[in-house]
């Protein structure tokens, strides 16, 4: 059900810590080890699938493989 999935995602996002706006100025983006790992897994998936770039499908598959809150939704 798309509505329950959307509600679950919005609820999960609201519970996550927020970065202050000042920390995003200057173009510098900081990532957590978990976020970096997500892109590492997505990159490996894209290579395994014969793709040259990481796309949203690779990120989604990496999220599902991670077993975290996103996979539980």
JSON list of N, CA and C in Angstrom, two decimals:
[
{"chain": "A", "resi": 1, "resn": "UNK", "atom": "N", "xyz": [0.86, -1.17, 0.00]},
{"chain": "A", "resi": 1, "resn": "UNK", "atom": "CA", "xyz": [0.00, 0.00, 0.00]},
{"chain": "A", "resi": 1, "resn": "UNK", "atom": "C", "xyz": [0.91, 1.24, 0.00]},
{"chain": "A", "resi": 2, "resn": "UNK", "atom": "N", "xyz": [0.75, 2.06, -1.01]},
{"chain": "A", "resi": 2, "resn": "UNK", "atom": "CA", "xyz": [1.61, 3.23, -1.19]},
{"chain": "A", "resi": 2, "resn": "UNK", "atom": "C", "xyz": [1.42, 4.26, -0.08]},
{"chain": "A", "resi": 3, "resn": "UNK", "atom": "N", "xyz": [0.20, 4.43, 0.40]},
{"chain": "A", "resi": 3, "resn": "UNK", "atom": "CA", "xyz": [-0.04, 5.43, 1.45]},
{"chain": "A", "resi": 3, "resn": "UNK", "atom": "C", "xyz": [0.65, 5.04, 2.75]},
{"chain": "A", "resi": 4, "resn": "UNK", "atom": "N", "xyz": [0.61, 3.76, 3.11]},
{"chain": "A", "resi": 4, "resn": "UNK", "atom": "CA", "xyz": [1.27, 3.34, 4.35]},
{"chain": "A", "resi": 4, "resn": "UNK", "atom": "C", "xyz": [2.79, 3.40, 4.20]},
{"chain": "A", "resi": 5, "resn": "UNK", "atom": "N", "xyz": [3.30, 3.11, 3.01]},
{"chain": "A", "resi": 5, "resn": "UNK", "atom": "CA", "xyz": [4.73, 3.22, 2.77]},
{"chain": "A", "resi": 5, "resn": "UNK", "atom": "C", "xyz": [5.18, 4.67, 2.89]},
{"chain": "A", "resi": 6, "resn": "UNK", "atom": "N", "xyz": [4.42, 5.58, 2.29]},
{"chain": "A", "resi": 6, "resn": "UNK", "atom": "CA", "xyz": [4.74, 7.01, 2.36]},
{"chain": "A", "resi": 6, "resn": "UNK", "atom": "C", "xyz": [4.69, 7.49, 3.80]},
{"chain": "A", "resi": 7, "resn": "UNK", "atom": "N", "xyz": [3.67, 7.10, 4.53]},
{"chain": "A", "resi": 7, "resn": "UNK", "atom": "CA", "xyz": [3.55, 7.51, 5.93]},
{"chain": "A", "resi": 7, "resn": "UNK", "atom": "C", "xyz": [4.71, 6.95, 6.76]},
{"chain": "A", "resi": 8, "resn": "UNK", "atom": "N", "xyz": [5.09, 5.71, 6.50]},
{"chain": "A", "resi": 8, "resn": "UNK", "atom": "CA", "xyz": [6.21, 5.11, 7.22]},
{"chain": "A", "resi": 8, "resn": "UNK", "atom": "C", "xyz": [7.52, 5.82, 6.93]},
{"chain": "A", "resi": 9, "resn": "UNK", "atom": "N", "xyz": [7.74, 6.17, 5.66]},
{"chain": "A", "resi": 9, "resn": "UNK", "atom": "CA", "xyz": [8.96, 6.90, 5.30]},
{"chain": "A", "resi": 9, "resn": "UNK", "atom": "C", "xyz": [8.99, 8.29, 5.94]},
{"chain": "A", "resi": 10, "resn": "UNK", "atom": "N", "xyz": [7.87, 9.00, 5.88]},
{"chain": "A", "resi": 10, "resn": "UNK", "atom": "CA", "xyz": [7.81, 10.33, 6.48]},
{"chain": "A", "resi": 10, "resn": "UNK", "atom": "C", "xyz": [8.05, 10.26, 7.98]},
{"chain": "A", "resi": 11, "resn": "UNK", "atom": "N", "xyz": [7.50, 9.27, 8.64]},
{"chain": "A", "resi": 11, "resn": "UNK", "atom": "CA", "xyz": [7.69, 9.11, 10.08]},
{"chain": "A", "resi": 11, "resn": "UNK", "atom": "C", "xyz": [9.16, 8.80, 10.39]},
{"chain": "A", "resi": 12, "resn": "UNK", "atom": "N", "xyz": [9.78, 7.92, 9.60]},
{"chain": "A", "resi": 12, "resn": "UNK", "atom": "CA", "xyz": [11.19, 7.57, 9.82]},
{"chain": "A", "resi": 12, "resn": "UNK", "atom": "C", "xyz": [12.08, 8.79, 9.61]},
{"chain": "A", "resi": 13, "resn": "UNK", "atom": "N", "xyz": [11.77, 9.61, 8.61]},
{"chain": "A", "resi": 13, "resn": "UNK", "atom": "CA", "xyz": [12.57, 10.81, 8.33]},
{"chain": "A", "resi": 13, "resn": "UNK", "atom": "C", "xyz": [12.43, 11.82, 9.46]},
{"chain": "A", "resi": 14, "resn": "UNK", "atom": "N", "xyz": [11.22, 11.99, 9.98]},
{"chain": "A", "resi": 14, "resn": "UNK", "atom": "CA", "xyz": [11.01, 12.94, 11.09]},
{"chain": "A", "resi": 14, "resn": "UNK", "atom": "C", "xyz": [11.81, 12.56, 12.33]},
{"chain": "A", "resi": 15, "resn": "UNK", "atom": "N", "xyz": [12.05, 11.28, 12.53]},
{"chain": "A", "resi": 15, "resn": "UNK", "atom": "CA", "xyz": [12.76, 10.82, 13.72]},
{"chain": "A", "resi": 15, "resn": "UNK", "atom": "C", "xyz": [14.27, 10.95, 13.61]},
{"chain": "A", "resi": 16, "resn": "UNK", "atom": "N", "xyz": [14.79, 11.17, 12.40]},
{"chain": "A", "resi": 16, "resn": "UNK", "atom": "CA", "xyz": [16.23, 11.28, 12.19]},
{"chain": "A", "resi": 16, "resn": "UNK", "atom": "C", "xyz": [16.73, 12.66, 12.62]},
{"chain": "A", "resi": 17, "resn": "UNK", "atom": "N", "xyz": [17.98, 12.75, 13.08]},
{"chain": "A", "resi": 17, "resn": "UNK", "atom": "CA", "xyz": [18.53, 14.05, 13.44]},
{"chain": "A", "resi": 17, "resn": "UNK", "atom": "C", "xyz": [18.64, 14.96, 12.22]},
{"chain": "A", "resi": 18, "resn": "UNK", "atom": "N", "xyz": [18.50, 16.24, 12.44]},
{"chain": "A", "resi": 18, "resn": "UNK", "atom": "CA", "xyz": [18.56, 17.23, 11.36]},
{"chain": "A", "resi": 18, "resn": "UNK", "atom": "C", "xyz": [19.89, 17.98, 11.42]},
{"chain": "A", "resi": 19, "resn": "UNK", "atom": "N", "xyz": [20.45, 18.24, 10.26]},
{"chain": "A", "resi": 19, "resn": "UNK", "atom": "CA", "xyz": [21.68, 19.05, 10.19]},
{"chain": "A", "resi": 19, "resn": "UNK", "atom": "C", "xyz": [21.28, 20.52, 10.19]},
{"chain": "A", "resi": 20, "resn": "UNK", "atom": "N", "xyz": [21.97, 21.33, 10.97]},
{"chain": "A", "resi": 20, "resn": "UNK", "atom": "CA", "xyz": [21.67, 22.75, 10.94]},
{"chain": "A", "resi": 20, "resn": "UNK", "atom": "C", "xyz": [21.99, 23.33, 9.57]},
{"chain": "A", "resi": 21, "resn": "UNK", "atom": "N", "xyz": [21.21, 24.30, 9.16]},
{"chain": "A", "resi": 21, "resn": "UNK", "atom": "CA", "xyz": [21.37, 24.91, 7.83]},
{"chain": "A", "resi": 21, "resn": "UNK", "atom": "C", "xyz": [22.77, 25.48, 7.66]},
{"chain": "A", "resi": 22, "resn": "UNK", "atom": "N", "xyz": [23.35, 26.04, 8.71]},
{"chain": "A", "resi": 22, "resn": "UNK", "atom": "CA", "xyz": [24.68, 26.64, 8.62]},
{"chain": "A", "resi": 22, "resn": "UNK", "atom": "C", "xyz": [25.72, 25.60, 8.20]},
{"chain": "A", "resi": 23, "resn": "UNK", "atom": "N", "xyz": [25.53, 24.33, 8.59]},
{"chain": "A", "resi": 23, "resn": "UNK", "atom": "CA", "xyz": [26.52, 23.31, 8.27]},
{"chain": "A", "resi": 23, "resn": "UNK", "atom": "C", "xyz": [26.49, 22.94, 6.80]},
{"chain": "A", "resi": 24, "resn": "UNK", "atom": "N", "xyz": [25.46, 23.33, 6.08]},
{"chain": "A", "resi": 24, "resn": "UNK", "atom": "CA", "xyz": [25.34, 22.99, 4.66]},
{"chain": "A", "resi": 24, "resn": "UNK", "atom": "C", "xyz": [25.83, 24.09, 3.75]},
{"chain": "A", "resi": 25, "resn": "UNK", "atom": "N", "xyz": [26.20, 25.24, 4.32]},
{"chain": "A", "resi": 25, "resn": "UNK", "atom": "CA", "xyz": [26.67, 26.35, 3.51]},
{"chain": "A", "resi": 25, "resn": "UNK", "atom": "C", "xyz": [28.12, 26.10, 3.09]},
{"chain": "A", "resi": 26, "resn": "UNK", "atom": "N", "xyz": [28.49, 26.63, 1.96]},
{"chain": "A", "resi": 26, "resn": "UNK", "atom": "CA", "xyz": [29.86, 26.47, 1.48]},
{"chain": "A", "resi": 26, "resn": "UNK", "atom": "C", "xyz": [30.05, 25.25, 0.60]},
{"chain": "A", "resi": 27, "resn": "UNK", "atom": "N", "xyz": [29.00, 24.50, 0.36]},
{"chain": "A", "resi": 27, "resn": "UNK", "atom": "CA", "xyz": [29.08, 23.36, -0.55]},
{"chain": "A", "resi": 27, "resn": "UNK", "atom": "C", "xyz": [29.71, 22.12, 0.02]},
{"chain": "A", "resi": 28, "resn": "UNK", "atom": "N", "xyz": [30.12, 22.14, 1.28]},
{"chain": "A", "resi": 28, "resn": "UNK", "atom": "CA", "xyz": [30.72, 20.96, 1.89]},
{"chain": "A", "resi": 28, "resn": "UNK", "atom": "C", "xyz": [29.63, 20.06, 2.45]},
{"chain": "A", "resi": 29, "resn": "UNK", "atom": "N", "xyz": [29.63, 18.81, 2.03]},
{"chain": "A", "resi": 29, "resn": "UNK", "atom": "CA", "xyz": [28.66, 17.84, 2.52]},
{"chain": "A", "resi": 29, "resn": "UNK", "atom": "C", "xyz": [29.40, 16.79, 3.32]},
{"chain": "A", "resi": 30, "resn": "UNK", "atom": "N", "xyz": [28.94, 16.54, 4.51]},
{"chain": "A", "resi": 30, "resn": "UNK", "atom": "CA", "xyz": [29.53, 15.53, 5.37]},
{"chain": "A", "resi": 30, "resn": "UNK", "atom": "C", "xyz": [28.64, 14.30, 5.36]},
{"chain": "A", "resi": 31, "resn": "UNK", "atom": "N", "xyz": [29.25, 13.13, 5.36]},
{"chain": "A", "resi": 31, "resn": "UNK", "atom": "CA", "xyz": [28.44, 11.91, 5.36]},
{"chain": "A", "resi": 31, "resn": "UNK", "atom": "C", "xyz": [28.87, 11.01, 6.51]},
{"chain": "A", "resi": 32, "resn": "UNK", "atom": "N", "xyz": [27.92, 10.23, 6.95]},
{"chain": "A", "resi": 32, "resn": "UNK", "atom": "CA", "xyz": [28.19, 9.26, 8.00]},
{"chain": "A", "resi": 32, "resn": "UNK", "atom": "C", "xyz": [28.83, 8.02, 7.38]},
{"chain": "A", "resi": 33, "resn": "UNK", "atom": "N", "xyz": [29.46, 7.19, 8.19]},
{"chain": "A", "resi": 33, "resn": "UNK", "atom": "CA", "xyz": [30.00, 5.93, 7.65]},
{"chain": "A", "resi": 33, "resn": "UNK", "atom": "C", "xyz": [28.91, 5.07, 7.00]},
{"chain": "A", "resi": 34, "resn": "UNK", "atom": "N", "xyz": [27.72, 5.09, 7.57]},
{"chain": "A", "resi": 34, "resn": "UNK", "atom": "CA", "xyz": [26.62, 4.30, 7.01]},
{"chain": "A", "resi": 34, "resn": "UNK", "atom": "C", "xyz": [26.24, 4.80, 5.61]},
{"chain": "A", "resi": 35, "resn": "UNK", "atom": "N", "xyz": [26.20, 6.12, 5.44]},
{"chain": "A", "resi": 35, "resn": "UNK", "atom": "CA", "xyz": [25.89, 6.71, 4.14]},
{"chain": "A", "resi": 35, "resn": "UNK", "atom": "C", "xyz": [26.97, 6.36, 3.12]},
{"chain": "A", "resi": 36, "resn": "UNK", "atom": "N", "xyz": [28.22, 6.46, 3.52]},
{"chain": "A", "resi": 36, "resn": "UNK", "atom": "CA", "xyz": [29.33, 6.10, 2.63]},
{"chain": "A", "resi": 36, "resn": "UNK", "atom": "C", "xyz": [29.26, 4.63, 2.23]},
{"chain": "A", "resi": 37, "resn": "UNK", "atom": "N", "xyz": [28.92, 3.78, 3.20]},
{"chain": "A", "resi": 37, "resn": "UNK", "atom": "CA", "xyz": [28.80, 2.35, 2.92]},
{"chain": "A", "resi": 37, "resn": "UNK", "atom": "C", "xyz": [27.68, 2.09, 1.91]},
{"chain": "A", "resi": 38, "resn": "UNK", "atom": "N", "xyz": [26.58, 2.83, 2.02]},
{"chain": "A", "resi": 38, "resn": "UNK", "atom": "CA", "xyz": [25.47, 2.68, 1.09]},
{"chain": "A", "resi": 38, "resn": "UNK", "atom": "C", "xyz": [25.95, 2.91, -0.34]},
{"chain": "A", "resi": 39, "resn": "UNK", "atom": "N", "xyz": [26.75, 3.94, -0.56]},
{"chain": "A", "resi": 39, "resn": "UNK", "atom": "CA", "xyz": [27.24, 4.22, -1.91]},
{"chain": "A", "resi": 39, "resn": "UNK", "atom": "C", "xyz": [28.28, 3.20, -2.35]},
{"chain": "A", "resi": 40, "resn": "UNK", "atom": "N", "xyz": [29.05, 2.66, -1.42]},
{"chain": "A", "resi": 40, "resn": "UNK", "atom": "CA", "xyz": [29.99, 1.60, -1.77]},
{"chain": "A", "resi": 40, "resn": "UNK", "atom": "C", "xyz": [29.24, 0.37, -2.26]},
{"chain": "A", "resi": 41, "resn": "UNK", "atom": "N", "xyz": [28.21, -0.03, -1.52]},
{"chain": "A", "resi": 41, "resn": "UNK", "atom": "CA", "xyz": [27.40, -1.19, -1.91]},
{"chain": "A", "resi": 41, "resn": "UNK", "atom": "C", "xyz": [26.70, -0.92, -3.23]},
{"chain": "A", "resi": 42, "resn": "UNK", "atom": "N", "xyz": [26.13, 0.28, -3.39]},
{"chain": "A", "resi": 42, "resn": "UNK", "atom": "CA", "xyz": [25.45, 0.62, -4.64]},
{"chain": "A", "resi": 42, "resn": "UNK", "atom": "C", "xyz": [26.42, 0.59, -5.82]},
{"chain": "A", "resi": 43, "resn": "UNK", "atom": "N", "xyz": [27.63, 1.05, -5.61]},
{"chain": "A", "resi": 43, "resn": "UNK", "atom": "CA", "xyz": [28.65, 1.00, -6.67]},
{"chain": "A", "resi": 43, "resn": "UNK", "atom": "C", "xyz": [28.98, -0.43, -7.07]},
{"chain": "A", "resi": 44, "resn": "UNK", "atom": "N", "xyz": [29.11, -1.31, -6.09]},
{"chain": "A", "resi": 44, "resn": "UNK", "atom": "CA", "xyz": [29.39, -2.72, -6.38]},
{"chain": "A", "resi": 44, "resn": "UNK", "atom": "C", "xyz": [28.22, -3.36, -7.13]},
{"chain": "A", "resi": 45, "resn": "UNK", "atom": "N", "xyz": [27.01, -3.00, -6.72]},
{"chain": "A", "resi": 45, "resn": "UNK", "atom": "CA", "xyz": [25.83, -3.52, -7.42]},
{"chain": "A", "resi": 45, "resn": "UNK", "atom": "C", "xyz": [25.78, -3.05, -8.87]},
{"chain": "A", "resi": 46, "resn": "UNK", "atom": "N", "xyz": [26.10, -1.78, -9.09]},
{"chain": "A", "resi": 46, "resn": "UNK", "atom": "CA", "xyz": [26.07, -1.27, -10.46]},
{"chain": "A", "resi": 46, "resn": "UNK", "atom": "C", "xyz": [27.11, -1.97, -11.33]},
{"chain": "A", "resi": 47, "resn": "UNK", "atom": "N", "xyz": [28.29, -2.23, -10.77]},
{"chain": "A", "resi": 47, "resn": "UNK", "atom": "CA", "xyz": [29.32, -2.96, -11.52]},
{"chain": "A", "resi": 47, "resn": "UNK", "atom": "C", "xyz": [28.86, -4.37, -11.83]},
{"chain": "A", "resi": 48, "resn": "UNK", "atom": "N", "xyz": [28.28, -5.04, -10.82]},
{"chain": "A", "resi": 48, "resn": "UNK", "atom": "CA", "xyz": [27.82, -6.41, -11.00]},
{"chain": "A", "resi": 48, "resn": "UNK", "atom": "C", "xyz": [26.72, -6.51, -12.05]},
{"chain": "A", "resi": 49, "resn": "UNK", "atom": "N", "xyz": [25.91, -5.44, -12.16]},
{"chain": "A", "resi": 49, "resn": "UNK", "atom": "CA", "xyz": [24.82, -5.41, -13.13]},
{"chain": "A", "resi": 49, "resn": "UNK", "atom": "C", "xyz": [25.28, -4.91, -14.50]},
{"chain": "A", "resi": 50, "resn": "UNK", "atom": "N", "xyz": [26.56, -4.54, -14.61]},
{"chain": "A", "resi": 50, "resn": "UNK", "atom": "CA", "xyz": [27.10, -4.07, -15.87]},
{"chain": "A", "resi": 50, "resn": "UNK", "atom": "C", "xyz": [26.77, -2.62, -16.20]},
{"chain": "A", "resi": 51, "resn": "UNK", "atom": "N", "xyz": [26.41, -1.85, -15.18]},
{"chain": "A", "resi": 51, "resn": "UNK", "atom": "CA", "xyz": [26.07, -0.45, -15.38]},
{"chain": "A", "resi": 51, "resn": "UNK", "atom": "C", "xyz": [27.29, 0.43, -15.10]},
{"chain": "A", "resi": 52, "resn": "UNK", "atom": "N", "xyz": [27.38, 1.56, -15.78]},
{"chain": "A", "resi": 52, "resn": "UNK", "atom": "CA", "xyz": [28.52, 2.46, -15.61]},
{"chain": "A", "resi": 52, "resn": "UNK", "atom": "C", "xyz": [28.32, 3.47, -14.49]},
{"chain": "A", "resi": 53, "resn": "UNK", "atom": "N", "xyz": [27.08, 3.71, -14.11]},
{"chain": "A", "resi": 53, "resn": "UNK", "atom": "CA", "xyz": [26.78, 4.73, -13.11]},
{"chain": "A", "resi": 53, "resn": "UNK", "atom": "C", "xyz": [25.88, 4.15, -12.01]},
{"chain": "A", "resi": 54, "resn": "UNK", "atom": "N", "xyz": [25.93, 4.76, -10.85]},
{"chain": "A", "resi": 54, "resn": "UNK", "atom": "CA", "xyz": [25.02, 4.40, -9.76]},
{"chain": "A", "resi": 54, "resn": "UNK", "atom": "C", "xyz": [23.70, 5.13, -10.01]},
{"chain": "A", "resi": 55, "resn": "UNK", "atom": "N", "xyz": [22.62, 4.39, -10.02]},
{"chain": "A", "resi": 55, "resn": "UNK", "atom": "CA", "xyz": [21.30, 4.98, -10.22]},
{"chain": "A", "resi": 55, "resn": "UNK", "atom": "C", "xyz": [20.44, 4.74, -8.98]},
{"chain": "A", "resi": 56, "resn": "UNK", "atom": "N", "xyz": [19.24, 5.26, -9.03]},
{"chain": "A", "resi": 56, "resn": "UNK", "atom": "CA", "xyz": [18.33, 5.11, -7.90]},
{"chain": "A", "resi": 56, "resn": "UNK", "atom": "C", "xyz": [18.02, 3.65, -7.61]},
{"chain": "A", "resi": 57, "resn": "UNK", "atom": "N", "xyz": [17.97, 2.81, -8.63]},
{"chain": "A", "resi": 57, "resn": "UNK", "atom": "CA", "xyz": [17.70, 1.39, -8.39]},
{"chain": "A", "resi": 57, "resn": "UNK", "atom": "C", "xyz": [18.83, 0.75, -7.61]},
{"chain": "A", "resi": 58, "resn": "UNK", "atom": "N", "xyz": [20.07, 1.15, -7.88]},
{"chain": "A", "resi": 58, "resn": "UNK", "atom": "CA", "xyz": [21.21, 0.60, -7.13]},
{"chain": "A", "resi": 58, "resn": "UNK", "atom": "C", "xyz": [21.16, 1.04, -5.67]},
{"chain": "A", "resi": 59, "resn": "UNK", "atom": "N", "xyz": [20.80, 2.30, -5.46]},
{"chain": "A", "resi": 59, "resn": "UNK", "atom": "CA", "xyz": [20.69, 2.81, -4.09]},
{"chain": "A", "resi": 59, "resn": "UNK", "atom": "C", "xyz": [19.58, 2.10, -3.34]},
{"chain": "A", "resi": 60, "resn": "UNK", "atom": "N", "xyz": [18.45, 1.87, -4.00]},
{"chain": "A", "resi": 60, "resn": "UNK", "atom": "CA", "xyz": [17.34, 1.18, -3.36]},
{"chain": "A", "resi": 60, "resn": "UNK", "atom": "C", "xyz": [17.73, -0.26, -3.00]},
{"chain": "A", "resi": 61, "resn": "UNK", "atom": "N", "xyz": [18.38, -0.94, -3.92]},
{"chain": "A", "resi": 61, "resn": "UNK", "atom": "CA", "xyz": [18.83, -2.31, -3.64]},
{"chain": "A", "resi": 61, "resn": "UNK", "atom": "C", "xyz": [19.84, -2.34, -2.50]},
{"chain": "A", "resi": 62, "resn": "UNK", "atom": "N", "xyz": [20.74, -1.35, -2.46]},
{"chain": "A", "resi": 62, "resn": "UNK", "atom": "CA", "xyz": [21.71, -1.27, -1.38]},
{"chain": "A", "resi": 62, "resn": "UNK", "atom": "C", "xyz": [21.02, -1.03, -0.04]},
{"chain": "A", "resi": 63, "resn": "UNK", "atom": "N", "xyz": [19.99, -0.19, -0.04]},
{"chain": "A", "resi": 63, "resn": "UNK", "atom": "CA", "xyz": [19.22, 0.04, 1.18]},
{"chain": "A", "resi": 63, "resn": "UNK", "atom": "C", "xyz": [18.56, -1.24, 1.66]},
{"chain": "A", "resi": 64, "resn": "UNK", "atom": "N", "xyz": [18.00, -1.99, 0.73]},
{"chain": "A", "resi": 64, "resn": "UNK", "atom": "CA", "xyz": [17.33, -3.24, 1.09]},
{"chain": "A", "resi": 64, "resn": "UNK", "atom": "C", "xyz": [18.32, -4.27, 1.62]},
{"chain": "A", "resi": 65, "resn": "UNK", "atom": "N", "xyz": [19.50, -4.33, 1.03]},
{"chain": "A", "resi": 65, "resn": "UNK", "atom": "CA", "xyz": [20.52, -5.26, 1.49]},
{"chain": "A", "resi": 65, "resn": "UNK", "atom": "C", "xyz": [21.05, -4.90, 2.87]},
{"chain": "A", "resi": 66, "resn": "UNK", "atom": "N", "xyz": [21.00, -3.60, 3.20]},
{"chain": "A", "resi": 66, "resn": "UNK", "atom": "CA", "xyz": [21.54, -3.14, 4.47]},
{"chain": "A", "resi": 66, "resn": "UNK", "atom": "C", "xyz": [20.76, -3.59, 5.68]},
{"chain": "A", "resi": 67, "resn": "UNK", "atom": "N", "xyz": [19.50, -3.95, 5.52]},
{"chain": "A", "resi": 67, "resn": "UNK", "atom": "CA", "xyz": [18.70, -4.44, 6.62]},
{"chain": "A", "resi": 67, "resn": "UNK", "atom": "C", "xyz": [18.31, -3.40, 7.65]},
{"chain": "A", "resi": 68, "resn": "UNK", "atom": "N", "xyz": [18.53, -2.13, 7.37]},
{"chain": "A", "resi": 68, "resn": "UNK", "atom": "CA", "xyz": [18.19, -1.07, 8.32]},
{"chain": "A", "resi": 68, "resn": "UNK", "atom": "C", "xyz": [16.72, -0.71, 8.28]},
{"chain": "A", "resi": 69, "resn": "UNK", "atom": "N", "xyz": [16.38, 0.45, 8.78]},
{"chain": "A", "resi": 69, "resn": "UNK", "atom": "CA", "xyz": [14.97, 0.88, 8.83]},
{"chain": "A", "resi": 69, "resn": "UNK", "atom": "C", "xyz": [14.31, 0.92, 7.46]},
{"chain": "A", "resi": 70, "resn": "UNK", "atom": "N", "xyz": [15.04, 1.29, 6.42]},
{"chain": "A", "resi": 70, "resn": "UNK", "atom": "CA", "xyz": [14.44, 1.36, 5.08]},
{"chain": "A", "resi": 70, "resn": "UNK", "atom": "C", "xyz": [14.02, -0.02, 4.60]},
{"chain": "A", "resi": 71, "resn": "UNK", "atom": "N", "xyz": [14.82, -1.03, 4.91]},
{"chain": "A", "resi": 71, "resn": "UNK", "atom": "CA", "xyz": [14.49, -2.39, 4.49]},
{"chain": "A", "resi": 71, "resn": "UNK", "atom": "C", "xyz": [13.26, -2.92, 5.23]},
{"chain": "A", "resi": 72, "resn": "UNK", "atom": "N", "xyz": [13.03, -2.42, 6.44]},
{"chain": "A", "resi": 72, "resn": "UNK", "atom": "CA", "xyz": [11.89, -2.87, 7.23]},
{"chain": "A", "resi": 72, "resn": "UNK", "atom": "C", "xyz": [10.57, -2.33, 6.69]},
{"chain": "A", "resi": 73, "resn": "UNK", "atom": "N", "xyz": [10.64, -1.18, 5.97]},
{"chain": "A", "resi": 73, "resn": "UNK", "atom": "CA", "xyz": [9.42, -0.61, 5.41]},
{"chain": "A", "resi": 73, "resn": "UNK", "atom": "C", "xyz": [8.97, -1.45, 4.25]}
]
